[in-house]
mmCIF file of C-alpha atoms in Angstrom:
data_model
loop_
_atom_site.group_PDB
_atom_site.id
_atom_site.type_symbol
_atom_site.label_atom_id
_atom_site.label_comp_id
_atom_site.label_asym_id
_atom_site.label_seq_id
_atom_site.Cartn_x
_atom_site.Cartn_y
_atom_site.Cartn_z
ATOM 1 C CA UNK A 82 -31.759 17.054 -16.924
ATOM 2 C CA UNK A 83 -28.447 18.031 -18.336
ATOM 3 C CA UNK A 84 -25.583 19.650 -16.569
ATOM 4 C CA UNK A 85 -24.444 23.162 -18.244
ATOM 5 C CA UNK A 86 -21.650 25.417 -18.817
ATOM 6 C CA UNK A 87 -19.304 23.108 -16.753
ATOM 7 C CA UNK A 88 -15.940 24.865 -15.719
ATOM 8 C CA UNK A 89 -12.500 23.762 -13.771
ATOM 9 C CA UNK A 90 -10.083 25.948 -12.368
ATOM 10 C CA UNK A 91 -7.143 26.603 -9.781
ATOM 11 C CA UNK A 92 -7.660 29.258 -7.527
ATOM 12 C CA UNK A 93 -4.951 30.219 -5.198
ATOM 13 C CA UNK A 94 -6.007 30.583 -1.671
ATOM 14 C CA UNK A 95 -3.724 31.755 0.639
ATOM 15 C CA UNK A 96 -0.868 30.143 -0.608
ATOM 16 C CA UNK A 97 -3.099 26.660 -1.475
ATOM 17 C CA UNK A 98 -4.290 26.116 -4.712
ATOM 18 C CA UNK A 99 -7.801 25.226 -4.690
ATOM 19 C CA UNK A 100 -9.542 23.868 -7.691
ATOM 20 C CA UNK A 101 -12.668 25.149 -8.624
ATOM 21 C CA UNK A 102 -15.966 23.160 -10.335
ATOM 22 C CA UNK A 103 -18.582 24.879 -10.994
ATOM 23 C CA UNK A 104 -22.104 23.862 -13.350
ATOM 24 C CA UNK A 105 -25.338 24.780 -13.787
ATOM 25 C CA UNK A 106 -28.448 22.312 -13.457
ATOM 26 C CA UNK A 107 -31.591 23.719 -14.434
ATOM 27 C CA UNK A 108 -32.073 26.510 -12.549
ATOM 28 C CA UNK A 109 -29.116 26.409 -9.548
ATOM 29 C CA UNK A 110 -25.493 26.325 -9.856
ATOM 30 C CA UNK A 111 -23.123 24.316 -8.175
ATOM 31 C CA UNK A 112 -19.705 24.703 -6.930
ATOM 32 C CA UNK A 113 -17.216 22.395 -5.425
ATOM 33 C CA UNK A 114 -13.527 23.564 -4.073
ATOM 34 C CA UNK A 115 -11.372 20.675 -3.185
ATOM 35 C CA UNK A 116 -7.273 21.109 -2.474
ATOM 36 C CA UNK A 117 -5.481 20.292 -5.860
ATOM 37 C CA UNK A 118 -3.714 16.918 -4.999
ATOM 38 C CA UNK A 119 -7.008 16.332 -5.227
ATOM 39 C CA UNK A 120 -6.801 14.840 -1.815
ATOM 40 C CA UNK A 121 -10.286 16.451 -0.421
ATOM 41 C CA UNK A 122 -13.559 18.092 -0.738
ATOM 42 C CA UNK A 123 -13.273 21.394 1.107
ATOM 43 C CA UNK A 124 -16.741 22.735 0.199
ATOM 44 C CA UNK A 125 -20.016 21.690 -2.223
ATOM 45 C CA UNK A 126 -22.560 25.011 -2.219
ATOM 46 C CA UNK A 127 -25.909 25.272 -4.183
ATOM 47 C CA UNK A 128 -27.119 28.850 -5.515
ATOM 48 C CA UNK A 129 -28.863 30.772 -7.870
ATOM 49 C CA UNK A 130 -25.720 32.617 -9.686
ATOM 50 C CA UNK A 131 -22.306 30.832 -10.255
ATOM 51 C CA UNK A 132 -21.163 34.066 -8.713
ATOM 52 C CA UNK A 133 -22.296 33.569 -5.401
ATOM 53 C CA UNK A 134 -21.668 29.797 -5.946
ATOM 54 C CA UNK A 135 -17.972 30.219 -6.242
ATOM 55 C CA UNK A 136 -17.545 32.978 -3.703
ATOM 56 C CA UNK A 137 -19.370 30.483 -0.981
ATOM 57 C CA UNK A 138 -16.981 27.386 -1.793
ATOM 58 C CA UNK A 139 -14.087 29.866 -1.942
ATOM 59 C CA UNK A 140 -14.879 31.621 1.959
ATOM 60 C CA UNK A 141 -15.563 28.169 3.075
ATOM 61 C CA UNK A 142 -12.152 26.810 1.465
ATOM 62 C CA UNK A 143 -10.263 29.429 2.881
ATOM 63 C CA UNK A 144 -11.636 28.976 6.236
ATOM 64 C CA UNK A 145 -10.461 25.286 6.473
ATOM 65 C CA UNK A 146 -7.420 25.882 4.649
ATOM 66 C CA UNK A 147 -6.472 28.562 7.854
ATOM 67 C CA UNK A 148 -6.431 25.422 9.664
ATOM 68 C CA UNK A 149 -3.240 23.829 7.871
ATOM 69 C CA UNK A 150 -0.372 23.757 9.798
ATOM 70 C CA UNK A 151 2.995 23.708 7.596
ATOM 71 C CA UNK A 152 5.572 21.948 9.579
ATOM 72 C CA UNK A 153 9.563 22.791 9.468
ATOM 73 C CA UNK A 154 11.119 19.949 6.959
ATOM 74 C CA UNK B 282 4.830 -3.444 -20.442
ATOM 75 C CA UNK B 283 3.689 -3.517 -23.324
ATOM 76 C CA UNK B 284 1.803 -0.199 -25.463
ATOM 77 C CA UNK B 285 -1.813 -0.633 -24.316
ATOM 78 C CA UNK B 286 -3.362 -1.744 -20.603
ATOM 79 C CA UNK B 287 -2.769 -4.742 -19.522
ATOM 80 C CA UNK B 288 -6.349 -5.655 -18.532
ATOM 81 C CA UNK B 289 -8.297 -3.092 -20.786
ATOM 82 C CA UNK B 290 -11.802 -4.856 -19.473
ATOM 83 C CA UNK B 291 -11.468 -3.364 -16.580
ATOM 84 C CA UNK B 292 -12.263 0.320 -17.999
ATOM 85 C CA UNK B 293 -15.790 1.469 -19.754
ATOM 86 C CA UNK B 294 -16.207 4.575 -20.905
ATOM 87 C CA UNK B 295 -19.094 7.349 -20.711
ATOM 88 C CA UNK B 296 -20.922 6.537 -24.091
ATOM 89 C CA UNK B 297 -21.069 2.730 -22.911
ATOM 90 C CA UNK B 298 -22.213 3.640 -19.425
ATOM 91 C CA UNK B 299 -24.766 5.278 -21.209
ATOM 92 C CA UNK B 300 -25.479 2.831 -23.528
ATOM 93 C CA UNK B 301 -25.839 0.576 -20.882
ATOM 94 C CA UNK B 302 -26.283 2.205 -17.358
ATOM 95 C CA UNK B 303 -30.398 0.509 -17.437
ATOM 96 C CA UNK B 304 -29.179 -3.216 -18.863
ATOM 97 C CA UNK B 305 -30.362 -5.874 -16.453
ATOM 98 C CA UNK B 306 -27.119 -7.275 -15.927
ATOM 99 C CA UNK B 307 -25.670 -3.866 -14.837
ATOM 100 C CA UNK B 308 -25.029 -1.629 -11.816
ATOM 101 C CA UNK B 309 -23.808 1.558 -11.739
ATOM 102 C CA UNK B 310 -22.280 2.611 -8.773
ATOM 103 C CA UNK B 311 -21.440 6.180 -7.677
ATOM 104 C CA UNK B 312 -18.923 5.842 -4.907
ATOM 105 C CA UNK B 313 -17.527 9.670 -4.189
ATOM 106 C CA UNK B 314 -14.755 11.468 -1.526
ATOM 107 C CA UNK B 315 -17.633 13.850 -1.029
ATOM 108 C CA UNK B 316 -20.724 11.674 0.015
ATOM 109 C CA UNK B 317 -22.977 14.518 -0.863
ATOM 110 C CA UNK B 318 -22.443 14.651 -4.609
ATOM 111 C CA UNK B 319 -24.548 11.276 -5.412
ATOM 112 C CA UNK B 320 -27.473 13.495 -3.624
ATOM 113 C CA UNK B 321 -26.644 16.229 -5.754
ATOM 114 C CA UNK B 322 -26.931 14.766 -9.512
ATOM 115 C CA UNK B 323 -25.554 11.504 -10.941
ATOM 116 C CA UNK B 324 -25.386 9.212 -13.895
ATOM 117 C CA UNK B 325 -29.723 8.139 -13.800
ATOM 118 C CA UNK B 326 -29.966 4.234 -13.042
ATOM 119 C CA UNK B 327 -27.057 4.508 -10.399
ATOM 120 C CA UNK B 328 -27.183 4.159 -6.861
ATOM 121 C CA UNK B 329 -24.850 4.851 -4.233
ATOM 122 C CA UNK B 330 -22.287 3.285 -1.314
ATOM 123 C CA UNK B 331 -20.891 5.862 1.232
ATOM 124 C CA UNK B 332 -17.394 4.785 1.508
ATOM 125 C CA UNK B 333 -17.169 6.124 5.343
ATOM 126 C CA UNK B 334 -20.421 3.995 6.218
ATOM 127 C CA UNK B 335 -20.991 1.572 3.590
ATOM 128 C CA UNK B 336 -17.428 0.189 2.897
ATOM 129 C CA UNK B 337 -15.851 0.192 5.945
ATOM 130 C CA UNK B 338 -15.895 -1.404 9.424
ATOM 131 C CA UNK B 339 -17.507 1.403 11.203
ATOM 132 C CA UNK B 340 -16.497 -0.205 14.631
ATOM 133 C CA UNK B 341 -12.854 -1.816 14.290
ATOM 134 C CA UNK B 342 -10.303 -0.355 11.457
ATOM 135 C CA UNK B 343 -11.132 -2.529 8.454
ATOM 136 C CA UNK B 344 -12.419 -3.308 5.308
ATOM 137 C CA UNK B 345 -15.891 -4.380 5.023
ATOM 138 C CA UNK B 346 -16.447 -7.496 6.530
ATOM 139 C CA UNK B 347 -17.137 -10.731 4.534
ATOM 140 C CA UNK B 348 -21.443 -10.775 5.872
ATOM 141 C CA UNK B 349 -21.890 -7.347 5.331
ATOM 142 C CA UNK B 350 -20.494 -6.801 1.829
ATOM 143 C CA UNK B 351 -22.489 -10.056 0.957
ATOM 144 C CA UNK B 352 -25.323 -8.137 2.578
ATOM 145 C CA UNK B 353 -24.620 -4.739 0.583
ATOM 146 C CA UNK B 354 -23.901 -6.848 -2.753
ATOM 147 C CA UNK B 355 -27.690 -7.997 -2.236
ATOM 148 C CA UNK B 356 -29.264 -5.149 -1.261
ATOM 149 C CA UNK B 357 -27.724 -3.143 -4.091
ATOM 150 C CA UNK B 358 -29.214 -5.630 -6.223
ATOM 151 C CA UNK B 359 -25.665 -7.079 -7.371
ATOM 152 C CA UNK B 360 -25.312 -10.635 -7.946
ATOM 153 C CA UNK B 361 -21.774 -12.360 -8.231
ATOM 154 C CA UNK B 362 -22.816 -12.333 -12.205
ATOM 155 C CA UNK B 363 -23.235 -8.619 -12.058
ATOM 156 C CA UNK B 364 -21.414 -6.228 -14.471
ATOM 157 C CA UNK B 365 -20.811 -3.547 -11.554
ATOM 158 C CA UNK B 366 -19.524 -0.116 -12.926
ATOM 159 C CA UNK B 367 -18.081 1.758 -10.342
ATOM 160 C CA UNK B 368 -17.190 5.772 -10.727
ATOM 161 C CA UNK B 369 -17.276 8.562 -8.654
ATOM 162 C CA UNK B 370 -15.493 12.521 -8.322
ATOM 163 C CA UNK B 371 -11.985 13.024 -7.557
ATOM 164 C CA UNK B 372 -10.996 11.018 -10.804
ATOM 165 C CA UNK B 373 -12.751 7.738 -9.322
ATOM 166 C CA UNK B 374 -10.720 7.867 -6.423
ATOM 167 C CA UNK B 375 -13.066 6.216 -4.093
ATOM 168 C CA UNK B 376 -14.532 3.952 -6.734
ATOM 169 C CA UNK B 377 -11.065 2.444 -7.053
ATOM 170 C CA UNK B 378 -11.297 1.920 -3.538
ATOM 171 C CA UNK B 379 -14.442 0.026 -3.839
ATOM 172 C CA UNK B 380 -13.167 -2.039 -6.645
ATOM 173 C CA UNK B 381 -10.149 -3.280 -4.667
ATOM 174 C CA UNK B 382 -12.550 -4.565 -2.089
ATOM 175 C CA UNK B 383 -14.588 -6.026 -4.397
ATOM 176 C CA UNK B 384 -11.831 -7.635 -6.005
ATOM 177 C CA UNK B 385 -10.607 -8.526 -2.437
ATOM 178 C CA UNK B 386 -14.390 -10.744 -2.224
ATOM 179 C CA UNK B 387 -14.174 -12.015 -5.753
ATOM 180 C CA UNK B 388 -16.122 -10.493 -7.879
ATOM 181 C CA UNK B 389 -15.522 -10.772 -11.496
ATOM 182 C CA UNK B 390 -17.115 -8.595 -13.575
ATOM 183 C CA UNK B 391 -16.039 -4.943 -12.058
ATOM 184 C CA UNK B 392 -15.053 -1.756 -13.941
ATOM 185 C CA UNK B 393 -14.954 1.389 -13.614
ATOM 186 C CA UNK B 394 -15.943 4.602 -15.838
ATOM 187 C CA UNK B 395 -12.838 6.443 -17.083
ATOM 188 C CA UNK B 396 -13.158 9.697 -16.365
ATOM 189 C CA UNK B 397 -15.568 9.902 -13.217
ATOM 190 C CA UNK B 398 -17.997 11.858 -12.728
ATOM 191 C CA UNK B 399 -16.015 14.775 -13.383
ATOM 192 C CA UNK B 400 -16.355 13.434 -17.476
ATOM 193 C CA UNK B 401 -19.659 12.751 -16.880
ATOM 194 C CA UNK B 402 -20.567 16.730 -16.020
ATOM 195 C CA UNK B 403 -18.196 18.113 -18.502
ATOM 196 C CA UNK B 404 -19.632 15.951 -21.286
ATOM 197 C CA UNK B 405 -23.253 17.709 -20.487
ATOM 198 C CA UNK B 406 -24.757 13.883 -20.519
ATOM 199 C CA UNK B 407 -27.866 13.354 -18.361
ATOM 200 C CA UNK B 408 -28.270 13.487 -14.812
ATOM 201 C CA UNK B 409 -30.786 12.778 -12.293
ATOM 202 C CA UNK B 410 -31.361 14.391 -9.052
ATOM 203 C CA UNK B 411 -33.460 11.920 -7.244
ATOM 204 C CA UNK B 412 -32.259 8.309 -5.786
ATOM 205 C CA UNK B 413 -32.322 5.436 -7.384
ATOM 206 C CA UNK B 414 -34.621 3.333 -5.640
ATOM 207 C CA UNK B 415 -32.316 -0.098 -4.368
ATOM 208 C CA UNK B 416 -33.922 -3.550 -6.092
ATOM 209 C CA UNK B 417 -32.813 -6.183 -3.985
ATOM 210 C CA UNK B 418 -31.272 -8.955 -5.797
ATOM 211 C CA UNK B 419 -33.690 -12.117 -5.550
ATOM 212 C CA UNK B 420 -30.144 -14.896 -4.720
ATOM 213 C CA UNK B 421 -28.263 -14.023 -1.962
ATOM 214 C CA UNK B 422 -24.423 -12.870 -3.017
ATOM 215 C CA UNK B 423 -21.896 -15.342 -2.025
ATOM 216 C CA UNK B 424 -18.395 -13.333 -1.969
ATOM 217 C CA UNK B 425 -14.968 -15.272 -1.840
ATOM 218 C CA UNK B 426 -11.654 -14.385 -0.003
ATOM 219 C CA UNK B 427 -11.085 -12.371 1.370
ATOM 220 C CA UNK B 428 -7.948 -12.302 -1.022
ATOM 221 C CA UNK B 429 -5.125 -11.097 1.414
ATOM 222 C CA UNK B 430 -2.693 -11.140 -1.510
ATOM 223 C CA UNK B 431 -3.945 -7.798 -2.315
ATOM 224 C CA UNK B 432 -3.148 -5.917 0.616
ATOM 225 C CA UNK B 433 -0.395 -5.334 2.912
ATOM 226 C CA UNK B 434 -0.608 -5.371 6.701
ATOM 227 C CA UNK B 435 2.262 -3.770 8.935
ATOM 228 C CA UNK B 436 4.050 -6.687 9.539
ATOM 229 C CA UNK B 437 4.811 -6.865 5.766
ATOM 230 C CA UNK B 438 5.805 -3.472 5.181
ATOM 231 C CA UNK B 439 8.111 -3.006 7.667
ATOM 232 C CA UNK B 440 9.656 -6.469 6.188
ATOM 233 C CA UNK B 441 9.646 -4.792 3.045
ATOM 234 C CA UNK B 442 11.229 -1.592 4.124
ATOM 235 C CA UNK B 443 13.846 -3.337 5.859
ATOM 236 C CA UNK B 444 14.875 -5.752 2.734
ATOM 237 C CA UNK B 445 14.174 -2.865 0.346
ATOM 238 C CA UNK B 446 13.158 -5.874 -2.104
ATOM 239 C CA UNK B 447 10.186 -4.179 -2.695
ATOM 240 C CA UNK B 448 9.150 -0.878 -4.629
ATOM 241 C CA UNK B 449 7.134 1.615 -2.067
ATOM 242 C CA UNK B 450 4.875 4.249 -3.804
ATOM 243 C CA UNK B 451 3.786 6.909 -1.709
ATOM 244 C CA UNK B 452 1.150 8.456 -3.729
ATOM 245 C CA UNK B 453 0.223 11.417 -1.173
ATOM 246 C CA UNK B 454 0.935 14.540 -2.777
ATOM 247 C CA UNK B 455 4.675 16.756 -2.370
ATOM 248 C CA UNK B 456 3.602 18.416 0.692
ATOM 249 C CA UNK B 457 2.719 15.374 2.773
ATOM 250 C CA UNK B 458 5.973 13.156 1.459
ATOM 251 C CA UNK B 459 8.211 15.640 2.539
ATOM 252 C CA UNK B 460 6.798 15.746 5.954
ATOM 253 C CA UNK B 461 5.106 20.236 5.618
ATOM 254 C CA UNK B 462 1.996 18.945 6.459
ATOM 255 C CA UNK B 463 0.087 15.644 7.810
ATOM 256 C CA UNK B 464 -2.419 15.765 6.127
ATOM 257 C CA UNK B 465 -4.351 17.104 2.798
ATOM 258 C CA UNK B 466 -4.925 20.568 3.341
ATOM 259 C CA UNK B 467 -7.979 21.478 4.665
ATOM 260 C CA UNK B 468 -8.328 18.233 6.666
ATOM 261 C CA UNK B 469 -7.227 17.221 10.263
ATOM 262 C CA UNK B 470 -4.060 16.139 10.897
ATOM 263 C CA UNK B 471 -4.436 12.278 11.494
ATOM 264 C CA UNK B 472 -0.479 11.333 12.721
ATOM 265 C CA UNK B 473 2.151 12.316 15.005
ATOM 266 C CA UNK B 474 4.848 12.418 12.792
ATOM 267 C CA UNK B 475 4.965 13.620 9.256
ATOM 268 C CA UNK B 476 7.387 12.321 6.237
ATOM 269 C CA UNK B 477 7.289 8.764 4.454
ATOM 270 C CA UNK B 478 8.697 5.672 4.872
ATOM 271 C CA UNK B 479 12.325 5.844 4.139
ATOM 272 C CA UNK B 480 12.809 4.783 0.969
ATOM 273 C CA UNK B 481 9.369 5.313 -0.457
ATOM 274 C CA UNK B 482 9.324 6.577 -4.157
ATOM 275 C CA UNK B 483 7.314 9.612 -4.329
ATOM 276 C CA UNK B 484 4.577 9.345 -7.208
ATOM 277 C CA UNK B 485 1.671 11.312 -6.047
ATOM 278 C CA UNK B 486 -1.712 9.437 -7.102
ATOM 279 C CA UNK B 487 -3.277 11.977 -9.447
ATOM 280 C CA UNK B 488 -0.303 12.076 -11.683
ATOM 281 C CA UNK B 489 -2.040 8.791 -13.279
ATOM 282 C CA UNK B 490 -4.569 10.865 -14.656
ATOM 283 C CA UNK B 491 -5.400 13.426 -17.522
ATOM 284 C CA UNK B 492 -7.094 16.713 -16.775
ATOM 285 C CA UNK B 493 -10.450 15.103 -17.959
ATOM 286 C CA UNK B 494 -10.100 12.773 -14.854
ATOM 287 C CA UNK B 495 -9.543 9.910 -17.807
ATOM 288 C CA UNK B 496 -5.868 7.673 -16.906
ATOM 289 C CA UNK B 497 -3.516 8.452 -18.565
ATOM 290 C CA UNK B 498 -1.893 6.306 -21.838
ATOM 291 C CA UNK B 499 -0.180 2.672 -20.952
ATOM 292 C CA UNK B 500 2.885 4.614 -22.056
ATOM 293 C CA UNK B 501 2.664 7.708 -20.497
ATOM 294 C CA UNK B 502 2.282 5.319 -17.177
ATOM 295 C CA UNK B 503 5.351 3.390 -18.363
ATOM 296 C CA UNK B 504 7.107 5.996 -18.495
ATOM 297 C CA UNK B 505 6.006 7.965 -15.280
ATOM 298 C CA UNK B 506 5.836 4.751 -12.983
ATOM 299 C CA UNK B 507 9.256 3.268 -14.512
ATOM 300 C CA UNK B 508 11.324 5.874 -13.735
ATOM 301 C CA UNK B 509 10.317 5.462 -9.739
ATOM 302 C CA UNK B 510 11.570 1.590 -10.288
ATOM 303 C CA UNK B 511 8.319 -0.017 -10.948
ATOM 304 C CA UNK B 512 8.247 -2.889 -13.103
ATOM 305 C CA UNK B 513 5.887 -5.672 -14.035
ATOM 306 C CA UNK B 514 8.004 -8.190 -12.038
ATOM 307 C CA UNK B 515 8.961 -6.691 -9.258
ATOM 308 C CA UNK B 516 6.733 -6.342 -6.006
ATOM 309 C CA UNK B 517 5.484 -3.017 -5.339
ATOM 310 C CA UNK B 518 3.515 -1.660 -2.622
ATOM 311 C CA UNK B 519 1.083 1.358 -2.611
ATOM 312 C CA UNK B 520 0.013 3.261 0.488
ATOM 313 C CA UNK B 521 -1.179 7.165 1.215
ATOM 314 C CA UNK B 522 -2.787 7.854 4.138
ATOM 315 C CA UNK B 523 -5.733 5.855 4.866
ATOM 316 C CA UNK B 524 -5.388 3.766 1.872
ATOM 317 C CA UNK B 525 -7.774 5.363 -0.613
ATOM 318 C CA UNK B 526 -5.909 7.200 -2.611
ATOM 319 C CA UNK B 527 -3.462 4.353 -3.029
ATOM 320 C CA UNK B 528 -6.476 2.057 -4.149
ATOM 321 C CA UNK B 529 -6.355 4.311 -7.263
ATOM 322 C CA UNK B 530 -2.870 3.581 -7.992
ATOM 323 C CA UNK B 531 -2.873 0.090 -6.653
ATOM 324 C CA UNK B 532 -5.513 -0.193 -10.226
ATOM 325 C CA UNK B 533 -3.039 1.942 -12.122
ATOM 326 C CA UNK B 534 -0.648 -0.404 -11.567
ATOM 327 C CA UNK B 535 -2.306 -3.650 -11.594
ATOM 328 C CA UNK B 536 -4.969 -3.555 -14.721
ATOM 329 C CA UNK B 537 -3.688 -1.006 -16.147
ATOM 330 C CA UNK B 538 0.597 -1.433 -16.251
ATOM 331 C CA UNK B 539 -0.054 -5.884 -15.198
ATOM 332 C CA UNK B 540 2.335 -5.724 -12.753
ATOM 333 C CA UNK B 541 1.986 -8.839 -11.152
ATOM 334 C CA UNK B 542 2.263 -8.095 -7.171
ATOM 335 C CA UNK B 543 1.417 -5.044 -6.232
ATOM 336 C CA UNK B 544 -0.804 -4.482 -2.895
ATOM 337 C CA UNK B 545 -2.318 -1.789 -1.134
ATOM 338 C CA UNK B 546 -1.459 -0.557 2.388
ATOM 339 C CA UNK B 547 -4.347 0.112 3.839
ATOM 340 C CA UNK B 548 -3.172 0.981 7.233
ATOM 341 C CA UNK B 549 -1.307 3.804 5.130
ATOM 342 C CA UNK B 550 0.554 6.648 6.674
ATOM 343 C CA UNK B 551 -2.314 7.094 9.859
ATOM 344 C CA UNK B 552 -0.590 3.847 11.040
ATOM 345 C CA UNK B 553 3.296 4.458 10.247
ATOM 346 C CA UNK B 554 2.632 7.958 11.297
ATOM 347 C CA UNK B 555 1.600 6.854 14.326
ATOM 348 C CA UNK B 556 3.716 4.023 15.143
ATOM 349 C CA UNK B 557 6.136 4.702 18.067
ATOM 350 C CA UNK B 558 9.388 3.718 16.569
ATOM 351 C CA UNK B 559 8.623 3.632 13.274
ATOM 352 C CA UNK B 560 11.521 4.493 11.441
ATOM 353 C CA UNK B 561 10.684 8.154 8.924
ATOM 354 C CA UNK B 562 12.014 9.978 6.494
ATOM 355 C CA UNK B 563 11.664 13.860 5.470
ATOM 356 C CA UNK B 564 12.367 16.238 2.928
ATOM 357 C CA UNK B 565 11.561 16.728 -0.407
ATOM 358 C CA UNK B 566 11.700 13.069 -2.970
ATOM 359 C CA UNK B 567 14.837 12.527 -4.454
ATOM 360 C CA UNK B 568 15.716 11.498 -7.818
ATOM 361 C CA UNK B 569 16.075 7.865 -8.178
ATOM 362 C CA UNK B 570 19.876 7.777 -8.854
ATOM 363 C CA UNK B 571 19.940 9.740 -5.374
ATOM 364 C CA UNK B 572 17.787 7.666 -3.166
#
């Protein structure tokens, strides 16, 4: 089986920028948001469009990125 | 340095893992940050080590111990002969971290796949979904070491920070150097105090790399890792935060610039961080002339 229409990007997320892999294998595509460093994998979610792909990874990126605390430097 | 890596035999690329991923004298390893991903798809032939289970003490902080790497090296069907390519997402983050412990033991013949998986995907080259079944290796593995000279405990940093002999890369990213955060975003914060160890050169890890997850040119790194002080000669250590992302550059800098002594800090910024006493510095890095 071979992976298709592969894509990268940087989504901003509440003032993080996420970076966004998506590709399709045979019939489901799959999405991974990790924080741009990259330092982490914030989310890895299965579907049946990329559509609904992306828009998983991206509600469960957002969710842990609430979490961040940015401290006074 | 010189124009090209300093120990190009450490690096394959996809069309030879390819090539080569079902030879009898070679593994192929997929070592990821996100343990999942192996499960998802991954280069067919290759098998898998979790590093939060598989390459780690899961009961004291440490590396794998010296029985139980033997015991994974022979389960995974790796003999100290092995070719073992390692890769993984993240721009082989955690496969760099499973080369430096294998390196640590003494194996010879380890490389990794420039690129990843990330090159792997983007390429469109196969993939298969189900596990590779584990062959174990018929002669038990007899690992070496381990070879301390590649890693730095505490006691050796703080000397190191003290005599500022020594050239201190931080590779976390901006954010977590300048003390905003503790930790990646996303993830839980692991310290009590946030900032770097004063005097630490800020190079975060993924500058090392291209956008196609491949490292970047022996000049480009010249050029990036110079102008923080680093030099072939000179000692240099690498930390981050729990010492993975450092593994990376702790490569960079040793197969791919040859500098001679450069070790990973392992106990990385979730043991300074933590230290009470530890001496810490904040704000934003500096330029060199500055620091």
């Amino acid at each position: 089986m071979k992976p298709e229409h592969f894509s990268e990007r940087i989504v901003e997320v509440d003032g993080w920028q996420v970076n966004l892999t998506t590709y399709q294998l045979g019939d489901k595509w799959h999405t991974k948001a990790d924080n741009v460093s990259p330092g982490a994998a914030l989310a890895r979610i299965v579907a049946d469009t990329r559509e609904d792909a992306e828009a998983r990874a991206l509600a469960r990126a957002k969710e842990l990125l609430s979490r961040t605390k940015r401290h006074a430097v | 340095m010189g124009a090209s890596y300093a120990h190009p035999e450490v690096l394959v690329d996809t069309a030879w893992v390819a090539s080569h991923a079902q030879d009898a004298n070679v593994r192929v390893v997929e070592v990821d940050v996100d343990t999942k991903a192996y499960e998802e798809s991954h280069v067919p032939g290759a098998i898998a080590w979790a590093w939060n289970t598989q390459l780690c003490d899961t009961v004291v902080r440490d590396i794998l111990p010296k029985a139980a790497f033997e015991t994974l090296m022979a389960q995974s069907g790796i003999g100290n002969d092995t070719t073992v390519i390692l890769y993984g997402d993240n721009n082989n983050w955690f496969a760099a971290w499973a080369l430096w412990q294998m390196k640590m033991y003494g194996h010879q013949d380890v490389r990794i796949m420039d690129g990843g998986r990330k090159k792997w995907l983007a390429e469109g080259r196969d993939l298969d979904t189900t596990a590779t079944p584990a062959k174990p290796g018929a002669k038990p593995y007899k690992a070496t070491g381990p070879d301390y000279s590649l890693r730095a405990f505490l006691p050796e940093v703080q000397q190191a920070q003290k005599s500022g002999s020594v050239v201190m890369i931080d590779v976390r990213s901006p954010q977590e150097f300048s003390g905003e955060i503790l930790a990646p975003p996303g993830l839980p914060e692991t310290c009590q105090r946030g900032g770097h160890i004063p005097g630490a050169r800020s190079v975060p890890w993924g500058k090392s790399c291209n956008d196609d997850g491949t490292f970047k040119s022996a000049e480009e790194l010249e050029k990036l890792y110079g102008a923080e002080g680093v030099a072939k000669s000179k000692p240099a250590i690498a930390y981050c935060r729990i010492g993975e992302r450092s593994s990376h550059t702790w490569f960079v800098l040793k197969y791919l610039l040859g500098v001679e002594k450069v070790v990973n800090y392992d106990g990385s910024w979730t043991e300074w961080g933590n230290l009470v006493g530890a001496p810490v510095e904040r704000g934003a890095a500096k330029a060199v002339a500055q620091a």
